[in-house]
Coordinates of C-alpha atoms and ligand atoms in Angstrom, one line a residue:
Chain J
M1 CA 51.5 -39.4 1.5
D2 CA 53.3 -37.5 -1.2
C3 CA 51.3 -34.3 -2.4
P4 CA 49.8 -35.5 -5.7
T5 CA 48.0 -38.2 -3.7
C6 CA 47.0 -35.9 -0.9
E7 CA 45.8 -33.2 -3.4
A8 CA 43.5 -35.7 -5.1
M9 CA 42.0 -36.5 -1.8
V10 CA 41.0 -32.8 -0.8
E11 CA 37.7 -32.9 -2.5
P12 CA 36.5 -36.3 -1.5
Y13 CA 37.7 -35.3 2.0
L14 CA 35.6 -32.3 1.8
D15 CA 32.6 -34.1 0.5
G16 CA 32.8 -36.8 3.2
E17 CA 33.6 -39.6 0.7
L18 CA 36.9 -40.8 2.2
P19 CA 36.5 -44.0 4.3
A20 CA 37.2 -43.3 8.1
G21 CA 40.9 -44.8 7.9
E22 CA 41.8 -42.7 4.9
S23 CA 40.3 -39.7 6.5
V24 CA 42.8 -39.9 9.3
R25 CA 45.8 -40.5 7.0
F26 CA 44.7 -37.5 5.0
E27 CA 44.5 -35.3 8.0
A28 CA 48.0 -36.4 9.0
A29 CA 49.3 -35.6 5.5
L30 CA 47.6 -32.3 5.5
E31 CA 49.7 -31.1 8.4
A32 CA 52.7 -31.3 6.2
C33 CA 51.2 -29.9 3.1
P34 CA 50.4 -26.1 3.2
D35 CA 49.2 -26.1 -0.5
C36 CA 46.5 -28.7 0.2
R37 CA 45.4 -26.9 3.4
G38 CA 45.0 -23.7 1.4
K39 CA 43.0 -25.5 -1.2
L40 CA 40.8 -27.1 1.4
D41 CA 40.2 -23.7 3.0
R42 CA 39.2 -22.1 -0.4
L43 CA 36.8 -25.0 -1.1
R44 CA 35.2 -24.6 2.3
G45 CA 34.9 -20.8 1.6
L46 CA 33.3 -21.6 -1.7
R47 CA 30.8 -24.0 -0.2
S48 CA 29.8 -21.5 2.5
L49 CA 29.1 -19.1 -0.3
I50 CA 27.0 -21.4 -2.2
R51 CA 25.0 -22.4 0.9
E52 CA 24.1 -18.8 1.6
L53 CA 21.6 -19.2 -1.2
P54 CA 18.0 -19.3 0.3
A55 CA 16.4 -22.7 -0.3
E56 CA 13.9 -22.9 -3.1
R57 CA 10.4 -23.5 -2.2
A58 CA 7.8 -24.8 -4.7
P59 CA 5.4 -22.1 -5.5
D60 CA 2.0 -22.6 -3.8
L61 CA 0.1 -22.4 -7.2
M62 CA 2.2 -25.1 -8.6
R63 CA 1.8 -27.1 -5.5
A64 CA -2.0 -26.6 -5.6
R65 CA -2.0 -27.5 -9.4
L66 CA -0.2 -30.7 -8.6
E67 CA -2.7 -31.5 -5.6
R68 CA -5.5 -31.1 -8.3
E69 CA -3.7 -33.6 -10.6
L70 CA -3.4 -36.0 -7.7
R71 CA -7.0 -35.8 -6.8
A72 CA -7.9 -36.3 -10.4
A73 CA -5.7 -39.4 -10.6
I74 CA -8.2 -41.1 -8.2
P75 CA -11.6 -39.9 -8.9
A76 CA -13.3 -42.4 -6.5
A77 CA -11.2 -41.3 -3.6
A78 CA -11.4 -37.5 -4.0
P79 CA -13.7 -36.2 -1.4
L80 CA -12.1 -32.7 -1.5
V81 CA -13.8 -31.4 -4.4
E82 CA -17.3 -32.0 -3.4
S83 CA -17.0 -31.2 0.2
A84 CA -14.7 -28.1 -0.1
P85 CA -16.4 -24.8 0.6
S86 CA -17.0 -23.2 -2.7
P87 CA -14.6 -20.4 -3.2
T88 CA -17.1 -17.7 -3.6
P89 CA -15.5 -14.3 -4.3
G90 CA -14.9 -12.3 -1.3
S91 CA -16.2 -14.7 1.1
A92 CA -14.4 -15.7 4.2
A93 CA -15.4 -19.4 4.5
T94 CA -13.4 -21.5 6.9
P95 CA -13.2 -25.3 6.3
S96 CA -14.9 -27.3 8.9
P97 CA -12.9 -29.1 11.5
R98 CA -14.2 -32.4 10.2
L99 CA -12.5 -31.7 6.8
W100 CA -9.3 -30.5 8.4
S101 CA -8.6 -33.8 9.8
R102 CA -9.0 -35.7 6.6
R103 CA -6.5 -33.4 4.6
S104 CA -2.9 -33.4 4.2
A105 CA -1.5 -30.0 5.4
M106 CA -1.0 -28.9 1.8
A107 CA -4.5 -29.5 0.7
A108 CA -5.6 -27.6 3.8
S109 CA -3.4 -24.7 3.1
L110 CA -4.8 -24.6 -0.5
L111 CA -8.3 -24.3 0.7
V112 CA -7.6 -21.7 3.2
A113 CA -6.1 -19.9 0.3
L114 CA -9.2 -20.3 -1.8
G115 CA -11.7 -19.9 0.8
A116 CA -10.3 -17.0 2.9
G117 CA -8.5 -15.2 0.3
W118 CA -4.8 -15.5 0.8
V119 CA -4.4 -13.8 4.1
G120 CA -0.8 -15.2 4.6
G121 CA 2.1 -12.9 4.2
R122 CA 3.7 -14.8 1.4
Y123 CA 1.6 -13.1 -1.5
T124 CA 1.6 -9.7 -0.1
G125 CA 2.1 -7.5 -3.0
Q126 CA 5.5 -5.9 -3.7
D127 CA 3.9 -2.5 -2.9
G128 CA 2.1 -4.2 0.0
S129 CA -1.1 -3.1 -1.6
R130 CA -4.4 -4.7 -0.9
E131 CA -5.3 -4.5 -4.5
T132 CA -2.4 -6.8 -5.4
D133 CA -3.4 -9.3 -2.6
E134 CA -7.0 -9.3 -3.9
L135 CA -5.8 -9.8 -7.5
L136 CA -3.6 -12.7 -6.5
A137 CA -6.3 -14.2 -4.5
G138 CA -8.9 -13.9 -7.4
Y139 CA -6.1 -15.3 -9.7
L140 CA -5.9 -18.3 -7.4
R141 CA -9.5 -19.2 -7.9
V142 CA -9.2 -18.8 -11.7
G143 CA -5.8 -20.7 -11.8
L144 CA -6.9 -23.7 -9.6
G145 CA -10.6 -23.7 -9.3
D146 CA -12.3 -26.7 -11.0
R147 CA -14.7 -24.0 -12.4
P148 CA -12.4 -21.2 -13.4
V149 CA -15.1 -19.2 -15.2
D150 CA -18.8 -18.4 -14.4
V151 CA -19.6 -18.2 -18.2
A152 CA -17.4 -20.5 -20.4
S153 CA -17.2 -19.4 -24.0
S154 CA -14.6 -18.4 -26.5
D155 CA -17.3 -16.1 -28.1
Q156 CA -17.2 -12.5 -27.1
H157 CA -20.8 -12.1 -28.1
T158 CA -21.7 -14.7 -25.6
V159 CA -19.5 -13.4 -22.6
K160 CA -20.1 -9.7 -23.0
P161 CA -24.0 -9.9 -22.6
W162 CA -23.5 -12.2 -19.7
F163 CA -22.2 -9.5 -17.6
A164 CA -25.4 -7.4 -18.2
G165 CA -27.3 -7.1 -15.0
R166 CA -24.5 -8.6 -12.9
I167 CA -22.3 -5.5 -12.9
D168 CA -23.0 -1.8 -13.3
Y169 CA -20.8 -1.5 -16.5
A170 CA -20.3 -3.2 -19.9
P171 CA -16.7 -4.5 -20.1
P172 CA -15.2 -4.6 -23.7
V173 CA -14.7 -8.4 -24.4
Y174 CA -12.3 -9.5 -27.0
D175 CA -11.2 -13.1 -28.1
L176 CA -7.4 -13.0 -28.7
T177 CA -6.9 -16.4 -30.1
S178 CA -5.1 -15.0 -33.1
A179 CA -2.6 -13.5 -30.8
G180 CA -2.1 -16.8 -28.9
F181 CA -4.5 -16.0 -26.0
P182 CA -7.8 -17.7 -26.5
L183 CA -10.7 -16.5 -24.5
L184 CA -12.0 -19.1 -22.0
G185 CA -14.8 -17.0 -20.7
G186 CA -15.8 -14.7 -17.8
R187 CA -16.4 -14.4 -14.1
L188 CA -17.2 -11.9 -11.5
D189 CA -14.8 -11.1 -8.6
V190 CA -14.7 -8.4 -5.9
L191 CA -12.0 -5.9 -5.8
E192 CA -11.7 -3.5 -3.0
G193 CA -15.4 -3.9 -2.4
R194 CA -16.6 -3.5 -5.8
R195 CA -17.9 -6.2 -8.1
I196 CA -15.8 -6.3 -11.2
A197 CA -15.6 -8.2 -14.5
V198 CA -12.7 -10.8 -15.0
L199 CA -12.1 -12.2 -18.4
V200 CA -10.2 -15.4 -18.4
Y201 CA -7.8 -16.2 -21.2
R202 CA -5.5 -19.3 -21.9
R203 CA -1.6 -19.1 -22.9
N204 CA -0.6 -22.8 -23.6
Q205 CA -1.4 -24.6 -20.3
H206 CA -1.5 -21.5 -18.3
R207 CA -4.5 -19.2 -17.4
L208 CA -4.5 -15.4 -17.4
A209 CA -7.1 -13.3 -15.6
L210 CA -7.9 -9.8 -16.8
S211 CA -9.8 -7.6 -14.4
L212 CA -11.1 -4.4 -15.8
W213 CA -13.5 -1.6 -14.6
P214 CA -14.2 2.1 -15.6
A215 CA -11.3 4.4 -14.8
T216 CA -11.9 7.5 -12.7
A217 CA -8.7 9.1 -13.9
S218 CA -8.4 10.1 -17.6
G219 CA -5.8 9.4 -20.1
D220 CA -4.1 6.2 -21.2
T221 CA -1.0 4.7 -19.5
A222 CA 1.3 2.0 -20.9
P223 CA 1.2 -1.4 -19.3
V224 CA 3.7 -1.9 -16.5
V225 CA 4.6 -5.5 -16.0
S226 CA 6.1 -6.7 -12.8
E227 CA 7.0 -10.3 -11.7
Q228 CA 6.5 -11.9 -8.4
D229 CA 6.7 -15.4 -7.2
G230 CA 6.4 -16.8 -10.7
F231 CA 3.3 -14.6 -11.5
A232 CA 3.4 -11.8 -14.0
I233 CA 1.1 -8.7 -13.2
A234 CA 0.2 -5.9 -15.8
R235 CA -1.3 -2.8 -14.8
W236 CA -2.5 0.0 -17.2
R237 CA -5.3 2.3 -18.2
H238 CA -6.7 2.3 -21.6
A239 CA -9.8 3.6 -23.4
G240 CA -11.5 4.6 -20.3
F241 CA -10.8 1.3 -18.4
E242 CA -8.3 0.4 -15.5
L243 CA -6.9 -3.0 -16.5
R244 CA -5.0 -5.6 -14.4
A245 CA -3.9 -8.8 -15.8
I246 CA -2.2 -11.6 -13.9
G247 CA -1.0 -15.1 -14.7
D248 CA 1.7 -17.6 -14.3
I249 CA 3.4 -16.7 -17.6
A250 CA 6.7 -15.0 -18.5
P251 CA 6.6 -11.3 -18.1
K252 CA 7.4 -10.8 -21.9
D253 CA 4.4 -12.8 -22.7
M254 CA 2.4 -10.6 -20.4
S255 CA 3.6 -7.6 -22.3
V256 CA 2.5 -9.2 -25.5
F257 CA -1.0 -9.9 -23.9
A258 CA -1.4 -6.4 -22.8
A259 CA -0.4 -5.0 -26.2
S260 CA -2.9 -7.3 -27.9
I261 CA -5.8 -6.1 -25.5
D262 CA -4.8 -2.5 -26.4
K263 CA -4.8 -3.3 -30.1
A264 CA -8.3 -5.0 -29.8
M265 CA -9.7 -2.0 -27.8
E266 CA -8.6 0.4 -30.4
A267 CA -10.0 -1.7 -33.2
G268 CA -13.3 -2.1 -31.4
K269 CA -13.8 1.5 -30.6
Chain V
M1 CA 10.3 -48.2 -18.5
S2 CA 7.6 -50.6 -18.8
E3 CA 4.0 -49.6 -19.4
A4 CA 2.4 -47.8 -16.6
P5 CA -0.8 -49.1 -15.0
K6 CA -3.1 -46.4 -13.7
P7 CA -2.1 -45.6 -10.1
D8 CA -4.9 -46.6 -7.6
G9 CA -5.9 -44.8 -4.6
Q10 CA -3.4 -46.6 -2.4
A11 CA -0.5 -45.9 -4.7
V12 CA -1.4 -42.1 -4.7
E13 CA -1.4 -42.0 -1.0
R14 CA 1.9 -43.8 -0.9
F15 CA 3.2 -41.3 -3.5
R16 CA 1.9 -38.4 -1.2
I17 CA 4.0 -39.7 1.7
V18 CA 7.2 -40.8 -0.1
M19 CA 7.5 -38.3 -3.0
L20 CA 5.6 -35.0 -2.1
P21 CA 8.1 -34.1 0.8
H22 CA 10.7 -33.8 -2.0
L23 CA 8.7 -31.4 -4.2
D24 CA 10.7 -28.3 -3.1
A25 CA 13.8 -30.2 -4.1
A26 CA 12.4 -31.1 -7.5
Y27 CA 11.5 -27.5 -8.0
G28 CA 14.8 -26.1 -6.7
F29 CA 16.7 -28.4 -9.0
A30 CA 14.4 -27.7 -11.9
R31 CA 15.0 -23.9 -11.3
W32 CA 18.8 -24.3 -11.5
L33 CA 18.6 -26.4 -14.5
T34 CA 16.1 -24.0 -16.4
R35 CA 17.2 -20.8 -14.8
D36 CA 13.7 -19.8 -15.2
P37 CA 11.0 -19.8 -12.5
I38 CA 8.0 -20.4 -14.9
E39 CA 9.9 -23.1 -16.8
A40 CA 10.9 -24.7 -13.5
Q41 CA 7.4 -25.0 -12.6
D42 CA 6.4 -26.7 -15.7
V43 CA 9.3 -29.1 -15.5
A44 CA 8.8 -30.0 -11.8
Q45 CA 5.1 -30.5 -12.3
E46 CA 5.6 -32.7 -15.4
A47 CA 8.2 -34.6 -13.4
M48 CA 5.9 -35.2 -10.5
L49 CA 3.2 -36.6 -12.7
R50 CA 5.7 -38.8 -14.4
A51 CA 7.0 -39.9 -11.1
L52 CA 3.5 -40.9 -10.2
R53 CA 2.9 -42.7 -13.5
Y54 CA 6.1 -44.7 -12.9
F55 CA 5.7 -45.1 -9.1
H56 CA 5.0 -48.6 -9.5
A57 CA 8.6 -49.1 -10.7
F58 CA 9.9 -47.4 -7.5
R59 CA 11.4 -50.1 -5.4
G60 CA 12.0 -48.3 -2.2
E61 CA 15.3 -46.9 -3.1
E62 CA 16.1 -43.3 -2.0
A63 CA 13.3 -41.2 -3.0
R64 CA 15.0 -37.9 -3.5
P65 CA 17.7 -39.0 -6.1
W66 CA 15.0 -41.2 -7.9
L67 CA 12.8 -38.1 -8.2
L68 CA 15.5 -35.7 -9.1
R69 CA 16.6 -38.2 -11.9
I70 CA 13.2 -37.9 -13.4
V71 CA 13.3 -34.0 -13.0
R72 CA 16.5 -34.1 -15.1
N73 CA 15.0 -36.4 -17.8
T74 CA 11.9 -34.4 -18.0
W75 CA 14.0 -31.2 -18.5
T76 CA 16.0 -32.9 -21.2
D77 CA 12.9 -34.2 -23.0
M78 CA 11.0 -30.8 -22.8
R79 CA 14.1 -29.0 -24.0
T80 CA 14.4 -31.2 -27.0
R81 CA 10.6 -31.0 -27.7
R82 CA 10.8 -27.2 -27.7
S83 CA 14.3 -27.3 -29.4
L84 CA 15.5 -24.9 -26.7
E85 CA 18.9 -26.8 -26.7
K86 CA 20.1 -23.9 -29.2
V87 CA 20.0 -21.4 -26.3
P88 CA 23.7 -20.7 -25.6
L89 CA 24.8 -22.0 -22.2
D90 CA 26.3 -18.8 -21.1
E91 CA 23.1 -16.9 -21.6
A92 CA 22.5 -15.9 -18.2
D93 CA 20.7 -12.6 -18.4
D94 CA 17.4 -13.5 -16.7
V95 CA 19.1 -16.0 -14.4
V96 CA 17.8 -17.4 -11.1
E97 CA 17.4 -14.7 -8.5
P98 CA 17.3 -15.6 -4.9
G99 CA 13.9 -15.0 -3.5
P100 CA 13.2 -11.8 -1.6
D101 CA 14.4 -11.9 2.0
P102 CA 13.6 -8.8 3.8
E103 CA 15.4 -10.0 7.0
Q104 CA 18.7 -9.9 5.4
S105 CA 20.6 -6.7 4.7
A106 CA 20.7 -5.4 1.1
L107 CA 24.4 -6.2 1.2
A108 CA 23.8 -9.8 1.9
G109 CA 21.1 -9.7 -0.8
D110 CA 23.6 -8.3 -3.4
R111 CA 26.1 -10.9 -2.5
R112 CA 23.5 -13.8 -3.0
R113 CA 22.5 -12.3 -6.2
E114 CA 26.1 -12.3 -7.4
I115 CA 26.6 -16.0 -6.2
A116 CA 23.4 -17.1 -7.8
R117 CA 24.4 -15.4 -11.1
A118 CA 27.7 -17.0 -11.1
L119 CA 26.3 -20.4 -10.4
A120 CA 23.6 -20.0 -13.0
A121 CA 26.2 -18.9 -15.6
L122 CA 28.1 -22.1 -15.2
P123 CA 27.8 -24.7 -18.2
E124 CA 25.0 -27.0 -17.5
E125 CA 27.1 -30.1 -17.4
V126 CA 29.1 -28.8 -14.4
R127 CA 26.3 -26.6 -12.9
E128 CA 24.0 -29.7 -12.3
V129 CA 26.8 -31.6 -10.5
L130 CA 27.6 -28.7 -8.2
V131 CA 23.9 -28.0 -7.5
L132 CA 23.4 -31.7 -6.6
R133 CA 26.3 -31.7 -4.3
E134 CA 26.3 -28.4 -2.5
I135 CA 22.7 -27.5 -2.5
E136 CA 20.9 -30.9 -2.6
E137 CA 23.8 -32.4 -0.6
L138 CA 23.8 -35.7 -2.4
S139 CA 26.7 -38.2 -2.3
Y140 CA 28.8 -39.0 -5.2
K141 CA 26.9 -42.2 -5.6
Q142 CA 23.5 -40.5 -5.6
I143 CA 24.6 -38.0 -8.1
A144 CA 26.0 -40.7 -10.3
A145 CA 22.5 -42.3 -10.2
V146 CA 20.6 -38.9 -11.0
L147 CA 23.0 -38.3 -13.9
D148 CA 23.4 -41.9 -15.0
Q149 CA 27.3 -41.4 -15.1
P150 CA 30.1 -43.1 -13.5
I151 CA 31.4 -41.8 -10.2
G152 CA 34.6 -40.8 -11.8
T153 CA 32.9 -38.6 -14.2
V154 CA 30.9 -37.0 -11.3
M155 CA 34.0 -36.3 -9.3
S156 CA 35.9 -34.6 -12.3
R157 CA 32.9 -32.5 -13.2
L158 CA 32.5 -31.4 -9.7
S159 CA 36.2 -30.5 -9.6
R160 CA 35.8 -28.4 -12.8
A161 CA 32.6 -26.8 -11.5
R162 CA 34.3 -25.7 -8.3
E163 CA 37.3 -24.4 -10.2
K164 CA 35.0 -22.2 -12.6
L165 CA 32.9 -21.0 -9.8
A166 CA 35.9 -20.1 -7.8
V167 CA 37.3 -18.0 -10.7
A168 CA 34.0 -16.3 -11.2
L169 CA 33.7 -15.4 -7.6
G170 CA 37.4 -14.7 -7.1
G171 CA 36.8 -11.4 -5.4
R172 CA 34.3 -12.8 -3.0
L173 CA 36.5 -15.7 -1.9
G174 CA 39.7 -13.9 -1.1
K175 CA 38.3 -11.3 1.4
E176 CA 35.9 -13.1 3.7
Ligands
LIG1 ZN1 49.0 -32.0 -0.5

């Protein structure tokens, strides 16, 4: 083989696309062609660099959302919804063995996440804090649950009084439809042992959960947005409230959301 | 494609067995196409639902290339719909970052980030071919099916992709 032929075979050879006979002929030709040997080495080096990249794994939230869609596609054959332990905030319900056997591993891991509060290491907060874990677990209930809110209303005058008598403070509630975040309603959650108010908003097809409770420290802080596993989390303090927002939206959208909340709180003072 | 009958329980079960194992691949490919983890979720999820809708047209060919083709079509459609095609191809500021990997040294992490950034910065036409070959490990024939292009085109794009990436990673390649 002269070199132009041999060079044209380097990549198909590397890619395992040469028929066996041609592979043998190519290897023989390679002996006599340092240029092509060098090219093959470089391509192998490039391949090993690319293959150092860790394999992508579909995020659990997306997997769970898909699972919900698959169940919805066949309403008659969906025993999961009715028989699933209800994801009560803070509870540590374990799915019964009877249910385990009926489920795919995926659905089972989802229910463990919902029922037991995401104890696996995957969603340990960047800072490793329990607060982040609890926020994420709470968010999974909002993001995936068939009943994301306890009180469903886009009317702040319906949602705000609903919290009265259920928690020991009155959270400020604002609909942010004009800013692109319609209010879906509210729910209760438990964060570090305390019952707190969670307001649920929508951004296109995505849901956001805003947890808020009276601040013990004084002074406002600017929202700090971090990103983790496809979730954006914002933390800040404003007008006497600690605020935490979480959602599977882009960090820049989360910043817009936090700014809109601040603006509404200022206007509502 | 022909009109889609609503999948029945049996079809959904078969879909679970045949297609769901390739969800990671669908998401991974979407992530390299979109270069954005949130957008990739939207594309992969939409693609899975389309795959379910058209599952009756699946004739037992290889599942992964079949699904990846739908992922790619979904991305093309979504981008057209949102007219994101005006985003310049070399805009690689918030490109794919490899996931956190505490077991690896920071040095290896830096290196991977650099590789990921260089790959993400390739023009889409050659990036997708390289991802399908080196990450998804598809054959030329399978890649041709995903992209709906002749094998010769696949080979020449792959060759160009490798040249471009080698230039971008020049330093990394020399001193191994
Ligand atoms: Zn040669």
